[in-house]
Backbone as CSV, one residue per row, in Angstrom:
resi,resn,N_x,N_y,N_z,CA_x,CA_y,CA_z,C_x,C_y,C_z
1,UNK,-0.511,9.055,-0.648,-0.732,8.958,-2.070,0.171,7.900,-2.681
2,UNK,-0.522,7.256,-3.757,0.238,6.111,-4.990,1.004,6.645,-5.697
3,UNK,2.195,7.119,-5.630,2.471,7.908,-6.848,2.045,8.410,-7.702
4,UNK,1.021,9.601,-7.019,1.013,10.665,-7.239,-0.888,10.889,-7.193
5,UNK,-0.980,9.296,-7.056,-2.537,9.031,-6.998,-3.463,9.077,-5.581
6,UNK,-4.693,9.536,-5.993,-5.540,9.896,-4.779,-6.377,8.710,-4.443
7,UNK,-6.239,7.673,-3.647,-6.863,6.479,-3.632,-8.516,7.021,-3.634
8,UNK,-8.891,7.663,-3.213,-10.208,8.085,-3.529,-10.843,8.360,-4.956
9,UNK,-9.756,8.576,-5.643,-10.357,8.624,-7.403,-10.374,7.239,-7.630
10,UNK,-10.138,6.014,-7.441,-10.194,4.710,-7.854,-11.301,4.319,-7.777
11,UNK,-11.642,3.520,-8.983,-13.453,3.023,-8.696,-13.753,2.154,-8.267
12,UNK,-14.156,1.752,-7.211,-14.381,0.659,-6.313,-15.948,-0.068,-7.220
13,UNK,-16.513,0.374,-7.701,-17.336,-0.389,-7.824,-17.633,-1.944,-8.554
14,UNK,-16.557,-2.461,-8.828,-16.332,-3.601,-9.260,-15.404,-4.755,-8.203
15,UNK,-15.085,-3.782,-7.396,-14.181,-4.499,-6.618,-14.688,-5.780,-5.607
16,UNK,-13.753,-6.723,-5.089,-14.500,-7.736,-4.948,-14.191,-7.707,-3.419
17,UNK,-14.581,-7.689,-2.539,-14.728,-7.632,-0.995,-13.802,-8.886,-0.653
18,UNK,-13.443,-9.856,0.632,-13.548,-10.412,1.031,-13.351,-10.337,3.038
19,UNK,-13.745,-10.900,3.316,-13.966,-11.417,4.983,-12.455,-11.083,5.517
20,UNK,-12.379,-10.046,6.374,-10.973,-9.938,6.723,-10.899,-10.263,8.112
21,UNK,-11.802,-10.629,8.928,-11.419,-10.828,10.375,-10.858,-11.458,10.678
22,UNK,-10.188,-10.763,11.771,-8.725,-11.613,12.622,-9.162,-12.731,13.786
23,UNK,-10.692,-13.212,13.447,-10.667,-14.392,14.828,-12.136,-15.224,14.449
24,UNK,-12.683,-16.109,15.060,-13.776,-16.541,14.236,-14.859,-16.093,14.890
25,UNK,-15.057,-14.894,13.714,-16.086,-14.216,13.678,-17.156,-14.638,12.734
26,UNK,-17.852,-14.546,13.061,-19.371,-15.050,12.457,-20.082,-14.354,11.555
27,UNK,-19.629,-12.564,12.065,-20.813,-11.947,11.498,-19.615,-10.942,9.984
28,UNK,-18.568,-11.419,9.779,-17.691,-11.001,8.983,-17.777,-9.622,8.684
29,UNK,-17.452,-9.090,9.849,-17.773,-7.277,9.662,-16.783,-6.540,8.796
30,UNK,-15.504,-6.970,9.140,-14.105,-6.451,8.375,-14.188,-6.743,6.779
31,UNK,-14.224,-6.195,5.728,-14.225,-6.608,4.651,-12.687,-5.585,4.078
32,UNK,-12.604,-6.716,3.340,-11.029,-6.137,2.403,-10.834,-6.529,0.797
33,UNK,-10.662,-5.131,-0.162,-10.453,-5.710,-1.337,-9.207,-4.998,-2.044
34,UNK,-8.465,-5.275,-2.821,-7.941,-4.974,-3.784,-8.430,-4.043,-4.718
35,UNK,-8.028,-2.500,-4.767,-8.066,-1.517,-5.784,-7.116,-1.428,-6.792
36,UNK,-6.270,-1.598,-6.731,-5.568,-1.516,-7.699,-3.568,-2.407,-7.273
37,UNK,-2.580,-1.643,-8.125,-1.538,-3.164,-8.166,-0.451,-2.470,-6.776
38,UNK,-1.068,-1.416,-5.737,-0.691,-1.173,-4.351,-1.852,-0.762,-4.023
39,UNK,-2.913,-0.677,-3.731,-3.935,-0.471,-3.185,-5.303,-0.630,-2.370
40,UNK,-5.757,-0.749,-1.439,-6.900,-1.210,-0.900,-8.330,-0.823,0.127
41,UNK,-9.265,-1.461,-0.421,-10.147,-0.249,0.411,-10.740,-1.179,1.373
42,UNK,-11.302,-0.898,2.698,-11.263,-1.661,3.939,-12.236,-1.197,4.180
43,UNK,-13.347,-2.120,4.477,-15.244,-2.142,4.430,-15.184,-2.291,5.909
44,UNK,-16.820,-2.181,6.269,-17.566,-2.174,7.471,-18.907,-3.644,6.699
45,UNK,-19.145,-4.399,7.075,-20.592,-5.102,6.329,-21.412,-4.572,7.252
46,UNK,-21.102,-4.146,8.356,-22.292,-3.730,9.185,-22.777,-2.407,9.114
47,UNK,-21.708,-1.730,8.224,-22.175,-0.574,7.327,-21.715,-0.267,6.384
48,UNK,-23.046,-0.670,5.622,-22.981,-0.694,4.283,-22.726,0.352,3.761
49,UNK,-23.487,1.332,4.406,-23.985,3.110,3.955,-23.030,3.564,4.473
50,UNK,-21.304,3.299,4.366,-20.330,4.253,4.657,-19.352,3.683,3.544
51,UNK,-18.596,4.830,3.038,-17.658,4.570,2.095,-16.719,3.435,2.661
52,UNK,-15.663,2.615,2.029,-14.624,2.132,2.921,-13.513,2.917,2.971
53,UNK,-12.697,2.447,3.476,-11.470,3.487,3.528,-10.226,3.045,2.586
54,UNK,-9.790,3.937,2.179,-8.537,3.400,1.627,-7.161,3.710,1.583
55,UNK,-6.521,2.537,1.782,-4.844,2.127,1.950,-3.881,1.768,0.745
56,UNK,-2.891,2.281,1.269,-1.537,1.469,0.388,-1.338,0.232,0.928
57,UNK,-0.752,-1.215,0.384,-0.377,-2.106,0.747,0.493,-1.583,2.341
58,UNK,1.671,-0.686,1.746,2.635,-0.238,3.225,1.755,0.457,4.557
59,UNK,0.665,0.592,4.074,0.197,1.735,5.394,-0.915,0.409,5.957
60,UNK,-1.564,-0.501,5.100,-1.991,-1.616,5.666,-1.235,-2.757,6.986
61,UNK,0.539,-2.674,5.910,1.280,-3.863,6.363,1.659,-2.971,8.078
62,UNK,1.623,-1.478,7.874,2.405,-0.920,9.569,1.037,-0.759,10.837
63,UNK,-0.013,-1.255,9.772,-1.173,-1.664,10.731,-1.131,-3.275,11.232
64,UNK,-0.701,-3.894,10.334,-0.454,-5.346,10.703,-1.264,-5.894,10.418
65,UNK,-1.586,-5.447,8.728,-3.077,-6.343,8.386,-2.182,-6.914,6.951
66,UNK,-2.303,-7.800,6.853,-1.825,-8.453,5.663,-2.976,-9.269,4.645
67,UNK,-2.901,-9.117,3.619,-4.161,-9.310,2.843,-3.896,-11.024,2.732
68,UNK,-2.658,-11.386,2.022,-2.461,-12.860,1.789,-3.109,-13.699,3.309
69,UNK,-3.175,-13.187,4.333,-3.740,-13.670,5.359,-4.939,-14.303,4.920
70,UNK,-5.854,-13.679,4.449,-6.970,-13.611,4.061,-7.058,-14.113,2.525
71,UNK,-6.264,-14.694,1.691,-6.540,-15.044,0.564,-6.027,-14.180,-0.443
72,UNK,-5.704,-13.139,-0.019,-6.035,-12.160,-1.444,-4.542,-11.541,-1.652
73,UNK,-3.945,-11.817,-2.556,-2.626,-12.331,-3.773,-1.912,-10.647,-3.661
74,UNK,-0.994,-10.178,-2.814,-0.637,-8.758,-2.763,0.205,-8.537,-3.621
């Protein structure tokens, strides 16, 4: 939890995806966006019809996924 927040109450539906794969991938399956100002939810494009999941910046970074990798301003 965000202090004190359930990343699942956050509304993703405005949120803006981008291409998170770690190699050159073609079919950009990994998608990653920004929920909120520690937060993030982590897509499938190859399935659409599943929620994404969602992270704290810290539980992202001890996976070893870093968003600035990818463009997106942590």
């Amino acid at each position: 939890m965000l202090n004190g927040t359930d990343l699942y109450q956050l509304d993703i539906t405005a949120a803006a995806f981008t291409q998170a794969c770690g190699g050159p991938c073609t079919e950009g399956c990994v998608t990653l966006a920004r929920i909120g100002d520690d937060s993030w939810a982590l897509g499938d494009s190859k399935r659409p019809d599943m929620e994404p999941l969602r992270f704290t910046t810290e539980e992202l970074g001890a996976a070893g996924i870093d968003p600035a990798r990818f463009g997106l301003i942590i």
